[in-house]
mmCIF file with all atom_site columns, C-alpha atoms in Angstrom:
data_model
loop_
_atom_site.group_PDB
_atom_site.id
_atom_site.type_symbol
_atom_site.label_atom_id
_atom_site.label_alt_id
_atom_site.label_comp_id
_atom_site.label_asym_id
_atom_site.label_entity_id
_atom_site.label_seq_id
_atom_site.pdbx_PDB_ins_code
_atom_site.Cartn_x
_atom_site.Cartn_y
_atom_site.Cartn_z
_atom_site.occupancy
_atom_site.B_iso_or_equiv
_atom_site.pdbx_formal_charge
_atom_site.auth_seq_id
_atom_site.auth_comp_id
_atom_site.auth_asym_id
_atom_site.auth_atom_id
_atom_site.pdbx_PDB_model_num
ATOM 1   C CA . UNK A 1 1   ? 86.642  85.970  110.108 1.00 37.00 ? 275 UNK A CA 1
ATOM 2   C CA . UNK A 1 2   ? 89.975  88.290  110.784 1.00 42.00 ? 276 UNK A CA 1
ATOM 3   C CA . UNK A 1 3   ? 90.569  90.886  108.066 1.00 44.00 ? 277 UNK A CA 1
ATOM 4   C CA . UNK A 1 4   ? 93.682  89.144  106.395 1.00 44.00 ? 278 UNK A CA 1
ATOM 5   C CA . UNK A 1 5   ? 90.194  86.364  105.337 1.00 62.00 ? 279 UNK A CA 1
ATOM 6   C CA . UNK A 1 6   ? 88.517  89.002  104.027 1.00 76.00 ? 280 UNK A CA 1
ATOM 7   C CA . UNK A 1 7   ? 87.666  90.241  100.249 1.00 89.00 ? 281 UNK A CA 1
ATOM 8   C CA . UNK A 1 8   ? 89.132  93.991  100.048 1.00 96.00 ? 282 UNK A CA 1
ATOM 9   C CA . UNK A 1 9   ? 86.900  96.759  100.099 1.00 97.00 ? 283 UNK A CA 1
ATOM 10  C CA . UNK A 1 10  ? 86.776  99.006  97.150  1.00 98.00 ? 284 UNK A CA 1
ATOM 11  C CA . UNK A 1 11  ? 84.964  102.116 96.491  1.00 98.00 ? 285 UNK A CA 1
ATOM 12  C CA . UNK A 1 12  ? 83.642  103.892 93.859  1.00 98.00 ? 286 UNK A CA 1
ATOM 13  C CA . UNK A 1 13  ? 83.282  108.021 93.164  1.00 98.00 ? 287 UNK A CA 1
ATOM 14  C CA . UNK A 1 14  ? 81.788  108.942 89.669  1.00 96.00 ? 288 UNK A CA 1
ATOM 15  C CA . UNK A 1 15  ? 82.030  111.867 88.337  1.00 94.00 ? 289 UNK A CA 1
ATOM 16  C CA . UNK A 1 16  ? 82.137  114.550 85.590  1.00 95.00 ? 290 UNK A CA 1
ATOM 17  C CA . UNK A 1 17  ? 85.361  116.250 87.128  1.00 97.00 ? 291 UNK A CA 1
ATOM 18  C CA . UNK A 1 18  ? 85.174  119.111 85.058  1.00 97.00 ? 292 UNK A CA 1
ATOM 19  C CA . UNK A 1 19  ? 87.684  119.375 86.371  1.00 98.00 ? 293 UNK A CA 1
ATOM 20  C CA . UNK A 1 20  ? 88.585  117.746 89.510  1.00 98.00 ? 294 UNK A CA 1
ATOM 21  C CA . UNK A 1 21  ? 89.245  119.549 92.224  1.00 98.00 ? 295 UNK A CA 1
ATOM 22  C CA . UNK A 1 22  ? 90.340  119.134 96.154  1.00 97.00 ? 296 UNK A CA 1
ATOM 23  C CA . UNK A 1 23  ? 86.587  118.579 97.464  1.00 95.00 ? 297 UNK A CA 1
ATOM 24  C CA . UNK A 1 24  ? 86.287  115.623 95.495  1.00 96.00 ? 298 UNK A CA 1
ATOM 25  C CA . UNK A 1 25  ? 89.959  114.635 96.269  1.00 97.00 ? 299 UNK A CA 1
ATOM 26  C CA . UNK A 1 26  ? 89.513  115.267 100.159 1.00 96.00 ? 300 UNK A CA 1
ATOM 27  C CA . UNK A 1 27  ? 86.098  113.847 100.474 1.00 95.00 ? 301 UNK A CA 1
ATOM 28  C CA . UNK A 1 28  ? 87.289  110.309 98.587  1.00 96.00 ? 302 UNK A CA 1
ATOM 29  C CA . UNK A 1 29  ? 90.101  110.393 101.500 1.00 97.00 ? 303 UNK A CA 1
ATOM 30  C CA . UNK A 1 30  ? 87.920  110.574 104.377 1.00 97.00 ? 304 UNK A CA 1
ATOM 31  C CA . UNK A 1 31  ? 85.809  107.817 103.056 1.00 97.00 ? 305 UNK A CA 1
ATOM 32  C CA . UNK A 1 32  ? 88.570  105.995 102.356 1.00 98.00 ? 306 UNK A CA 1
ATOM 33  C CA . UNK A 1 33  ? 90.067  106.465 105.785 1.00 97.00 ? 307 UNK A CA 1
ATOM 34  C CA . UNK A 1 34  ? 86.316  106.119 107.707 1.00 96.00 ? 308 UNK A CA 1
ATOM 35  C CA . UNK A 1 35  ? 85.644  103.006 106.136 1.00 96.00 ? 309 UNK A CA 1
ATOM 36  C CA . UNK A 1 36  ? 89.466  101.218 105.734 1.00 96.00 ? 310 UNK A CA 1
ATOM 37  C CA . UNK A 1 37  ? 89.076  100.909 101.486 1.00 98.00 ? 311 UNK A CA 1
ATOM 38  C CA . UNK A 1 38  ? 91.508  98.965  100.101 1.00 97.00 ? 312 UNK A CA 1
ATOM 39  C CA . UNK A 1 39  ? 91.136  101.354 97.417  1.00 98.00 ? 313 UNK A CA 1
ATOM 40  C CA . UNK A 1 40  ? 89.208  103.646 95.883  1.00 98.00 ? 314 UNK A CA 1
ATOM 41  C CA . UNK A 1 41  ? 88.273  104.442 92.026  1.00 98.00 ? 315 UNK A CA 1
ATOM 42  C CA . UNK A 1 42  ? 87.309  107.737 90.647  1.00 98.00 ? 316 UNK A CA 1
ATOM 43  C CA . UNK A 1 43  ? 84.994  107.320 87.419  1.00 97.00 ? 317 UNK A CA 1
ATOM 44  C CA . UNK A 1 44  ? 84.713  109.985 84.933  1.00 96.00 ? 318 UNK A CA 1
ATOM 45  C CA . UNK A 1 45  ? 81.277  109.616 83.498  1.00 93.00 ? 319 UNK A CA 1
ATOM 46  C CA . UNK A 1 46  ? 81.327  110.094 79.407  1.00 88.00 ? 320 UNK A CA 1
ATOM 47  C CA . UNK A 1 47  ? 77.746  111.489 79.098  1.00 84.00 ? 321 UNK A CA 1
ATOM 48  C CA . UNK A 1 48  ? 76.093  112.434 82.739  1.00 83.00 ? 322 UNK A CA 1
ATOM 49  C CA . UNK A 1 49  ? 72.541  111.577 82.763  1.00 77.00 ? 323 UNK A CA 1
ATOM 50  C CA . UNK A 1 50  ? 71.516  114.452 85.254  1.00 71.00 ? 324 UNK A CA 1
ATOM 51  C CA . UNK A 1 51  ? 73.765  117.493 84.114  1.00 74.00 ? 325 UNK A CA 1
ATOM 52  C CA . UNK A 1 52  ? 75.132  118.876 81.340  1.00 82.00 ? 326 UNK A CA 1
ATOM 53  C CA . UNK A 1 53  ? 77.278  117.721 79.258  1.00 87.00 ? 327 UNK A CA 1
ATOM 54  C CA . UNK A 1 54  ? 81.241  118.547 80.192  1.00 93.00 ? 328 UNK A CA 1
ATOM 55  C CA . UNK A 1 55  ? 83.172  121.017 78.490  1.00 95.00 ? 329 UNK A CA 1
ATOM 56  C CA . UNK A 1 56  ? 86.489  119.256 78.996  1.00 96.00 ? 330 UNK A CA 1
ATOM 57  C CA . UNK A 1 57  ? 86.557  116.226 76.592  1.00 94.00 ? 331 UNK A CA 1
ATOM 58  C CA . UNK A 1 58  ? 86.889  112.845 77.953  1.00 93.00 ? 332 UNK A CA 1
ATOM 59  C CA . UNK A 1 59  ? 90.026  112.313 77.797  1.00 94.00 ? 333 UNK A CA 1
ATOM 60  C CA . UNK A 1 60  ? 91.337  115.450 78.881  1.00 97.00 ? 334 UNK A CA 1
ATOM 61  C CA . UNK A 1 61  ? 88.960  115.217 82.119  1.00 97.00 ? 335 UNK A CA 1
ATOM 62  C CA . UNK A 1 62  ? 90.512  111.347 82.251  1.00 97.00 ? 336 UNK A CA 1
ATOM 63  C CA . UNK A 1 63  ? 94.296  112.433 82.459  1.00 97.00 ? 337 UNK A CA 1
ATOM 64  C CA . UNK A 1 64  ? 93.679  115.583 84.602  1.00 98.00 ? 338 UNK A CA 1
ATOM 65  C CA . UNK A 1 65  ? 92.245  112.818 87.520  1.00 98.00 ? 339 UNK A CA 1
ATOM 66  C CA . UNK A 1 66  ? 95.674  110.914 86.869  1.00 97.00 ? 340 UNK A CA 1
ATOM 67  C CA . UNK A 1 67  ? 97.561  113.559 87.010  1.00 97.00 ? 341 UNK A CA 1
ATOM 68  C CA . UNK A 1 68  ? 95.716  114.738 90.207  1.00 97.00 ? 342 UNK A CA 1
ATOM 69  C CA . UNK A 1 69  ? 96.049  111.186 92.071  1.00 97.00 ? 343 UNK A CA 1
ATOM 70  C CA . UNK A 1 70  ? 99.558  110.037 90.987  1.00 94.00 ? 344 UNK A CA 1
ATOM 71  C CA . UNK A 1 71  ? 100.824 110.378 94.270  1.00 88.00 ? 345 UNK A CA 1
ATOM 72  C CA . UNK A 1 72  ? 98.322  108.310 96.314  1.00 94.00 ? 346 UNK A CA 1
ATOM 73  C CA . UNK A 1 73  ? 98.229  104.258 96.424  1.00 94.00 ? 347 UNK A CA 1
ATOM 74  C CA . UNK A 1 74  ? 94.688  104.407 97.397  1.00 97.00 ? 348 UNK A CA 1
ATOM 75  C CA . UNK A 1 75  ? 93.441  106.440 94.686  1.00 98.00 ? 349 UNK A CA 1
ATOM 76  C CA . UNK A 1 76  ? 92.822  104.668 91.219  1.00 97.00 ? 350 UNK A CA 1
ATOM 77  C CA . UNK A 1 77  ? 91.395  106.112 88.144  1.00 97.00 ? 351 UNK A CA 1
ATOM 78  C CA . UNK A 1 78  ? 88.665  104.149 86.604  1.00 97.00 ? 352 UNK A CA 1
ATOM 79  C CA . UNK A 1 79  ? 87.498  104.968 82.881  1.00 95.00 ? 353 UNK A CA 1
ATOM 80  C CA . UNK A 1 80  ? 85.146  101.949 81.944  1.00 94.00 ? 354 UNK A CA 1
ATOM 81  C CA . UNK A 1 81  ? 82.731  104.549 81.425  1.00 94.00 ? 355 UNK A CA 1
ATOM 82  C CA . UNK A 1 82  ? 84.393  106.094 78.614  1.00 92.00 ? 356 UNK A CA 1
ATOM 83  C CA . UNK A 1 83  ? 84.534  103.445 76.772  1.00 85.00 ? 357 UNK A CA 1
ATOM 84  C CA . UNK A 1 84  ? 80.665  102.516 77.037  1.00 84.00 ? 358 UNK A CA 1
ATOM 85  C CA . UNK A 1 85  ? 78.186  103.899 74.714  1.00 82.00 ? 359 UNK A CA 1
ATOM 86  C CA . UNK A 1 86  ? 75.206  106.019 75.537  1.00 82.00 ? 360 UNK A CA 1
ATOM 87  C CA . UNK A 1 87  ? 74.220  107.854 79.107  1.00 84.00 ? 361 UNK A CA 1
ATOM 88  C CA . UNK A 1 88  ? 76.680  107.282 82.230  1.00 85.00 ? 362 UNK A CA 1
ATOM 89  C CA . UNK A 1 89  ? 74.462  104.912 84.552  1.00 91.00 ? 363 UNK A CA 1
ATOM 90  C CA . UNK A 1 90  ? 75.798  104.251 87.761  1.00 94.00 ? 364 UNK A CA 1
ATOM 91  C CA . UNK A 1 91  ? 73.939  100.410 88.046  1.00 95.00 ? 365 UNK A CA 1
ATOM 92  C CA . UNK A 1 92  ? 75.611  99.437  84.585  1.00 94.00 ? 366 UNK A CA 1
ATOM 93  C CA . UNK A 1 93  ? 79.008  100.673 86.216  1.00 96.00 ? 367 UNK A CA 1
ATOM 94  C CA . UNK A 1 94  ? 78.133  98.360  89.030  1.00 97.00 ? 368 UNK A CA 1
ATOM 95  C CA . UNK A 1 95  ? 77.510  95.843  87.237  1.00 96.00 ? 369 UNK A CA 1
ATOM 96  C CA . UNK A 1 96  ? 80.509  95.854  85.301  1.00 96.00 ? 370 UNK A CA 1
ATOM 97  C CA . UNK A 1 97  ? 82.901  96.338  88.309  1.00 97.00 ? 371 UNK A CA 1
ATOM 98  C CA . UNK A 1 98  ? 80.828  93.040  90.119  1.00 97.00 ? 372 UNK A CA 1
ATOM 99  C CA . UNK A 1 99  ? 81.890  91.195  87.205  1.00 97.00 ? 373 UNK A CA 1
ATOM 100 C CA . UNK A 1 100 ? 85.257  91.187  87.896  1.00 96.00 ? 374 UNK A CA 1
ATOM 101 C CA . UNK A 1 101 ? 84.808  91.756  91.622  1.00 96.00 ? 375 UNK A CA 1
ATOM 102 C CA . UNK A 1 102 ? 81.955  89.576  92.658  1.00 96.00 ? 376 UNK A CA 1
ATOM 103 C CA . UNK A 1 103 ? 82.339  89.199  96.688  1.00 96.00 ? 377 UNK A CA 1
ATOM 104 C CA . UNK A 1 104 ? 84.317  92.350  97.184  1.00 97.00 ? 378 UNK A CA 1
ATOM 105 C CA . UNK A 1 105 ? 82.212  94.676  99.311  1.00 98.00 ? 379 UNK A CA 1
ATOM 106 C CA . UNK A 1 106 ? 81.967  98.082  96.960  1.00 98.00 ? 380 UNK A CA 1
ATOM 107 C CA . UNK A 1 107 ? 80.561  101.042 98.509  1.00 98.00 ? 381 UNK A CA 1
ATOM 108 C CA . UNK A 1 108 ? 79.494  104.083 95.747  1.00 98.00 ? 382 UNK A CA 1
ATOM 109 C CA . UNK A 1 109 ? 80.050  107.188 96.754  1.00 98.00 ? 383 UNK A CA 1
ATOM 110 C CA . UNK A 1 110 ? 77.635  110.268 96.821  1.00 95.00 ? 384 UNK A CA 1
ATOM 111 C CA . UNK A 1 111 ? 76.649  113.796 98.055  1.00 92.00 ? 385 UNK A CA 1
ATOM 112 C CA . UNK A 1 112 ? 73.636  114.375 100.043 1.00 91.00 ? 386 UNK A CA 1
ATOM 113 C CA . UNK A 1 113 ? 72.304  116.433 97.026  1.00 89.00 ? 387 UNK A CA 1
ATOM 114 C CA . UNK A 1 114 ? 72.500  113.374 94.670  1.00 90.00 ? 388 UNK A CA 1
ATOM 115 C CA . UNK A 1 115 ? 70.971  110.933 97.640  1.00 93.00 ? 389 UNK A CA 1
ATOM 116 C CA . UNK A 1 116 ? 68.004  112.824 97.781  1.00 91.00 ? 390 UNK A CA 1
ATOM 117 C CA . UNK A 1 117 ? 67.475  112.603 94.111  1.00 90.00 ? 391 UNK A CA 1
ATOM 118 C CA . UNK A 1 118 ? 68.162  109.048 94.139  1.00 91.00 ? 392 UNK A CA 1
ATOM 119 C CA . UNK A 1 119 ? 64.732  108.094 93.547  1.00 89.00 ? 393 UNK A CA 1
ATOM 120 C CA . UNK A 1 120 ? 65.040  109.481 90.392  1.00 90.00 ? 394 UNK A CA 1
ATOM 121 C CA . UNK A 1 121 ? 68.379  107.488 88.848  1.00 90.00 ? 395 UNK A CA 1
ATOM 122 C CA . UNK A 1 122 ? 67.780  104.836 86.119  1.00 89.00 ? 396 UNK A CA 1
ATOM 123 C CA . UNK A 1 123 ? 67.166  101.486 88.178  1.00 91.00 ? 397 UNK A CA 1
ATOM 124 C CA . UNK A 1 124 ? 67.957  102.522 91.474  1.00 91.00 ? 398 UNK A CA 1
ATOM 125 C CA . UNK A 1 125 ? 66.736  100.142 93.812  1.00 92.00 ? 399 UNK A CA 1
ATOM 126 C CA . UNK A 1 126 ? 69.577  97.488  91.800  1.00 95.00 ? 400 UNK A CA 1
ATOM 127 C CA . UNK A 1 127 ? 72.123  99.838  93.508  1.00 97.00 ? 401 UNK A CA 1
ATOM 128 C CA . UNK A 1 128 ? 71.913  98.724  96.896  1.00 96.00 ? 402 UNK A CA 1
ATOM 129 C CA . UNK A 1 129 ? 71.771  95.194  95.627  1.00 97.00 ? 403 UNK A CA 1
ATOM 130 C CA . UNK A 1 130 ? 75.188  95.594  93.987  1.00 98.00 ? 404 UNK A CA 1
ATOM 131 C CA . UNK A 1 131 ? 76.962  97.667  96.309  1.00 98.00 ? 405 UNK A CA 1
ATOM 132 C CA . UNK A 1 132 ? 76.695  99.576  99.458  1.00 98.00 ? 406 UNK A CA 1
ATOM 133 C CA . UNK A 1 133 ? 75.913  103.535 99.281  1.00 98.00 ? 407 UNK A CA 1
ATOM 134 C CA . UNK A 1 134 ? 78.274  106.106 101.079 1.00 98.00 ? 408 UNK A CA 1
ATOM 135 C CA . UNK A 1 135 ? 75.965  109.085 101.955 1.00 96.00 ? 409 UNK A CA 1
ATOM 136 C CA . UNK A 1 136 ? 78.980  112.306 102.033 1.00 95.00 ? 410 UNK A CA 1
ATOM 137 C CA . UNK A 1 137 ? 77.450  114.795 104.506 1.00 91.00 ? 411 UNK A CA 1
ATOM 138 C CA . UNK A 1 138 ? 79.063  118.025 105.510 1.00 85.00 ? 412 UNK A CA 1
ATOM 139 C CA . UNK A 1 139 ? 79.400  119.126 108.980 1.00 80.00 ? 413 UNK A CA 1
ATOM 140 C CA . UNK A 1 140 ? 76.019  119.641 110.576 1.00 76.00 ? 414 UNK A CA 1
ATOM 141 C CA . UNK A 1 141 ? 74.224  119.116 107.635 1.00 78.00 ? 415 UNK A CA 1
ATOM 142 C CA . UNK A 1 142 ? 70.726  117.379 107.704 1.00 79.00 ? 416 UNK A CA 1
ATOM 143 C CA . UNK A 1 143 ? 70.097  114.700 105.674 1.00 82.00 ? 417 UNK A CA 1
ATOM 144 C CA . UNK A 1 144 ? 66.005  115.505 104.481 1.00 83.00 ? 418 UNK A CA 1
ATOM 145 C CA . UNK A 1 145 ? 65.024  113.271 101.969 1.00 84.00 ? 419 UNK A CA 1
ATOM 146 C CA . UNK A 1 146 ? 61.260  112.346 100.633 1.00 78.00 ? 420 UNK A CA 1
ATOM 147 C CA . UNK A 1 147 ? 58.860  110.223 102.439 1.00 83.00 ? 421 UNK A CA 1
ATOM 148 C CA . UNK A 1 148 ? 59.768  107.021 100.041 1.00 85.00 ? 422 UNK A CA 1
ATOM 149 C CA . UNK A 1 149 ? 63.448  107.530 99.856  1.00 90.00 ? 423 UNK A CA 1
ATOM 150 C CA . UNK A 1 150 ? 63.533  108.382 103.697 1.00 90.00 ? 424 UNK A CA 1
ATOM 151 C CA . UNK A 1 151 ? 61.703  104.675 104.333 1.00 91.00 ? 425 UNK A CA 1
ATOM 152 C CA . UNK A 1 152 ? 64.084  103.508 102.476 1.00 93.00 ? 426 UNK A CA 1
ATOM 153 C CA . UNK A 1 153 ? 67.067  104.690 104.087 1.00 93.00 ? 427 UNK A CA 1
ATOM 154 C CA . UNK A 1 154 ? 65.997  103.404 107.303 1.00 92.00 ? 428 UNK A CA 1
ATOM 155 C CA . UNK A 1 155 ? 65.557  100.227 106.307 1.00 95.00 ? 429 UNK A CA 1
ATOM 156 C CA . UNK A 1 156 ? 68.605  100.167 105.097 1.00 96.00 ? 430 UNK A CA 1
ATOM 157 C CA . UNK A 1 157 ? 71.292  101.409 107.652 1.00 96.00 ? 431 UNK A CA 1
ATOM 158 C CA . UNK A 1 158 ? 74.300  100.187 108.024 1.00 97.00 ? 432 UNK A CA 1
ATOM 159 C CA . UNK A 1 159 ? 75.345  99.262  111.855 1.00 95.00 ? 433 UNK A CA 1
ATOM 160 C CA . UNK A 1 160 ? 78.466  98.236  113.231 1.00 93.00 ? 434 UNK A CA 1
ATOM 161 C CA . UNK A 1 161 ? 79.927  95.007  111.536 1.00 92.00 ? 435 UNK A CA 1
ATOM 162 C CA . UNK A 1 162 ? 78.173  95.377  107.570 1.00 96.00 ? 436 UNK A CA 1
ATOM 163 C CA . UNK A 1 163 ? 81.654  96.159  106.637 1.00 93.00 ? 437 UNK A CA 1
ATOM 164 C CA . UNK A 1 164 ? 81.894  92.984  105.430 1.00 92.00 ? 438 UNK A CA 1
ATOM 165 C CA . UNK A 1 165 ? 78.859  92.473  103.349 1.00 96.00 ? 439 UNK A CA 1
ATOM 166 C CA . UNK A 1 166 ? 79.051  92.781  99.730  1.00 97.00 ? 440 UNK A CA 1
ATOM 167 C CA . UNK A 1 167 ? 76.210  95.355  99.428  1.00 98.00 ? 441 UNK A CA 1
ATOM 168 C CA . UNK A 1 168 ? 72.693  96.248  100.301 1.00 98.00 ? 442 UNK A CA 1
ATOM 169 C CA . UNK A 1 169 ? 73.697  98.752  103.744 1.00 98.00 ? 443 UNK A CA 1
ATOM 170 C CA . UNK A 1 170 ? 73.955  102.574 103.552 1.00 97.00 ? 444 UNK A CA 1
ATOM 171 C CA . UNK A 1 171 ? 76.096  104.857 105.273 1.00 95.00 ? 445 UNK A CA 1
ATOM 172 C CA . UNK A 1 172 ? 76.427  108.396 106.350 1.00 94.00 ? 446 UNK A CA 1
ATOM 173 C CA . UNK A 1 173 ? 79.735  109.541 106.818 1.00 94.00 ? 447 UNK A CA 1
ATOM 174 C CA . UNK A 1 174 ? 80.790  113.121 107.517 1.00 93.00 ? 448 UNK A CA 1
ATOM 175 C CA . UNK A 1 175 ? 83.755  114.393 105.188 1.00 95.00 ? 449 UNK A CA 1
ATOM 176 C CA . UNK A 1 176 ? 85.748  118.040 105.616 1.00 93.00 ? 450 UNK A CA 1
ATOM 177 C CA . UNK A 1 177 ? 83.406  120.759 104.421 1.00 87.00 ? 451 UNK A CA 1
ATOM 178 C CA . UNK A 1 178 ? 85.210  122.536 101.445 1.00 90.00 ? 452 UNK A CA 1
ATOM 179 C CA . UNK A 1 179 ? 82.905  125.067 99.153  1.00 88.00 ? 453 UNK A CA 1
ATOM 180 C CA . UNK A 1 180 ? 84.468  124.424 96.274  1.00 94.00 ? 454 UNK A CA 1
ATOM 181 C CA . UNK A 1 181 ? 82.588  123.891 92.864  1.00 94.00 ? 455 UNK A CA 1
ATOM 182 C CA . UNK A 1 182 ? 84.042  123.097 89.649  1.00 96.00 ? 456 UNK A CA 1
ATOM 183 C CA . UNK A 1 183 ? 81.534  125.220 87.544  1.00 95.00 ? 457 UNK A CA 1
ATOM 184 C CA . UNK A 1 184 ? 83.203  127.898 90.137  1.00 97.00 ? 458 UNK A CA 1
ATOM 185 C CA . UNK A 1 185 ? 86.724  127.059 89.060  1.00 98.00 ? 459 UNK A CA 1
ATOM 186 C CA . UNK A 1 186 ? 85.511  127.092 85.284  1.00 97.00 ? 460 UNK A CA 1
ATOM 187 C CA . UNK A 1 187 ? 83.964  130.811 85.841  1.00 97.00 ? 461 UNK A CA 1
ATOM 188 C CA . UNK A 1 188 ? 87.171  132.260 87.620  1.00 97.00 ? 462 UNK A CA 1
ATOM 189 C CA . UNK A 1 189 ? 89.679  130.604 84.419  1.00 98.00 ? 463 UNK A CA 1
ATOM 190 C CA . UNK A 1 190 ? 86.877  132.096 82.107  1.00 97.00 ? 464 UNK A CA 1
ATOM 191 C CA . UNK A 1 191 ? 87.490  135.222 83.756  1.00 96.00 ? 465 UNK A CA 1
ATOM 192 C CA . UNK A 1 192 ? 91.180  134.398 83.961  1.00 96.00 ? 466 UNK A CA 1
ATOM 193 C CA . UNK A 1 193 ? 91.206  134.814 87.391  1.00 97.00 ? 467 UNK A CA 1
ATOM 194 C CA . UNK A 1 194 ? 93.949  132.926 89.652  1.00 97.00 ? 468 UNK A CA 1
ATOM 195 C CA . UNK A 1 195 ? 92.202  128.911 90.931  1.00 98.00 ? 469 UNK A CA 1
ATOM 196 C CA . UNK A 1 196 ? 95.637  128.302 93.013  1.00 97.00 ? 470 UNK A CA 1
ATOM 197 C CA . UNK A 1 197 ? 94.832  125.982 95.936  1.00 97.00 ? 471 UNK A CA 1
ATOM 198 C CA . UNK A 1 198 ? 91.250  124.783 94.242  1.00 98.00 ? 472 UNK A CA 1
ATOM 199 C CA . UNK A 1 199 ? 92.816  121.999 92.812  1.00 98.00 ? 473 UNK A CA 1
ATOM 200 C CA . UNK A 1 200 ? 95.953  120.577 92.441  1.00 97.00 ? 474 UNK A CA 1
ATOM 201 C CA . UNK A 1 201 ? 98.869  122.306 90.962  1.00 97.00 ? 475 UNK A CA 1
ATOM 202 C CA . UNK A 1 202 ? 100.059 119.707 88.143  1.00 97.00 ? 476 UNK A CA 1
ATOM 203 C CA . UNK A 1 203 ? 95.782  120.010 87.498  1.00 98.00 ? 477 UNK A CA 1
ATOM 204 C CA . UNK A 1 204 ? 96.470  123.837 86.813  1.00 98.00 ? 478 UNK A CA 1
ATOM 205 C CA . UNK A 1 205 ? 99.374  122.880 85.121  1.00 98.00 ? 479 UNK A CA 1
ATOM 206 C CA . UNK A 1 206 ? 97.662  120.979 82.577  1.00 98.00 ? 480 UNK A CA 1
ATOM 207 C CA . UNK A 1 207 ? 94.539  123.048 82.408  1.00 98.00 ? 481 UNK A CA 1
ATOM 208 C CA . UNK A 1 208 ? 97.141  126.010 81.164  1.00 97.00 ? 482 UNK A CA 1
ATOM 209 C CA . UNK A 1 209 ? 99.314  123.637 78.956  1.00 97.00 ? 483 UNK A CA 1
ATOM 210 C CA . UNK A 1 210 ? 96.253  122.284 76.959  1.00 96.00 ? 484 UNK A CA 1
ATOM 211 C CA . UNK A 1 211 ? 94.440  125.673 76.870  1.00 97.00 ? 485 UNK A CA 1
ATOM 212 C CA . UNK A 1 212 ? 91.499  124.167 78.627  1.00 97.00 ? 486 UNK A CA 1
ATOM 213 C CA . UNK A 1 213 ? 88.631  126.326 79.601  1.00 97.00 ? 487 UNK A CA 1
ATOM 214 C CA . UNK A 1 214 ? 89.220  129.575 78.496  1.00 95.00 ? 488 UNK A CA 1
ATOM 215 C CA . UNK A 1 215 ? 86.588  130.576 76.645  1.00 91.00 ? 489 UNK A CA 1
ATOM 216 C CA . UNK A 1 216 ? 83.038  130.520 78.449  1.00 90.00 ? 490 UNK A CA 1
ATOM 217 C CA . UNK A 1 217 ? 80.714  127.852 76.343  1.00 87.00 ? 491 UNK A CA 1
ATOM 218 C CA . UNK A 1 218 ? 77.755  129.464 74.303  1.00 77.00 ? 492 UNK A CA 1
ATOM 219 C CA . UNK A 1 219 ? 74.195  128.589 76.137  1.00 66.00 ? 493 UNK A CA 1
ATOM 220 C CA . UNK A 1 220 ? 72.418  125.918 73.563  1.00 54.00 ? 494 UNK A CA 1
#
């Protein structure tokens, strides 16, 4: 089947970005440009299920990602989480998105942190049935998972060719290796300390405009 035959390939990056920040921005690139996405979708995530809860409000985190990806076709913002009651599970966002794209091959994106935990996410053998996983590893970095989870990787490997599937393969790609954190941009605009070339400058911008994180959120 040539490529012009076949269903684009989308994928999918959830997120608190609190605030968003080049690492996530570079990272999405490289899968984007590893893998030939059509396009891919950032997804703030209204209430994480694994962290804290964001100090930025939803739709301040929401217009600091468009403000961030303006300038790229590839990069979409996604906010069907947002408007979704209760905890931000990544199946239910899958199975939202395969409603309206239901041959498209979708491939969710995800540190090797988050991987390793994956054993632990609400439902998350469904994943792999509903879309392909995108393991992000830095340079050199060793991807040690549990005895279960490591099983299941195997099994699951992508080779040459599963591009076109719909889901159910995983891949490890390697992305650009940038340190940067956004509770580490948070502390240094706490401390009002200068985040230039963190994150993008209309980000900054916005941040200053709207007053956004400058006082350092009491410990509940």
């Amino acid at each position: 089947m040539g490529k012009s035959e076949t269903k684009a390939a989308v994928g999918i990056l959830g997120g608190t970005f609190d605030p968003v920040h080049f690492g996530h921005l570079r990272t999405a690139l490289d899968v984007v440009e590893a893998l030939d996405l059509e396009h891919l979708r950032l997804i703030p995530c209204a209430l994480p299920p694994h962290r804290v809860e964001p100090v930025a409000s939803p739709q301040e985190r929401r217009l600091m990602l468009e403000l961030a990806i303006k300038n790229h076709p590839k990069l979409v913002v996604d906010d069907r989480e947002l408007d979704r009651e209760g905890p931000s599970y990544t199946v239910d966002t899958l199975l939202s998105l395969r409603e309206e794209l239901p041959d498209n091959p979708l491939f969710v994106l995800m540190g090797t942190d988050a991987f390793r935990s994956l054993n632990s996410w609400s439902r998350w053998q469904q994943i792999i049935e509903l879309a392909h996983i995108v393991v992000m590893q830095r340079p050199e970095e060793q991807l040690e998972m549990p005895g279960e989870l490591a099983e299941w990787y195997h099994a699951h490997q992508a080779v040459p060719g599963d591009e076109a599937l719909a889901a159910g393969k995983i891949w490890s790609i390697p992305v650009t290796q940038l340190s940067i954190s956004a509770t580490g941009i948070r502390e240094k605009l706490y401390e009002n300390r200068d985040v230039r070339y963190l994150l993008p400058d209309a980000v900054i911008t916005l941040i200053e405009q709207m007053g956004l994180y400058q006082i350092r959120p009491q410990a509940s």
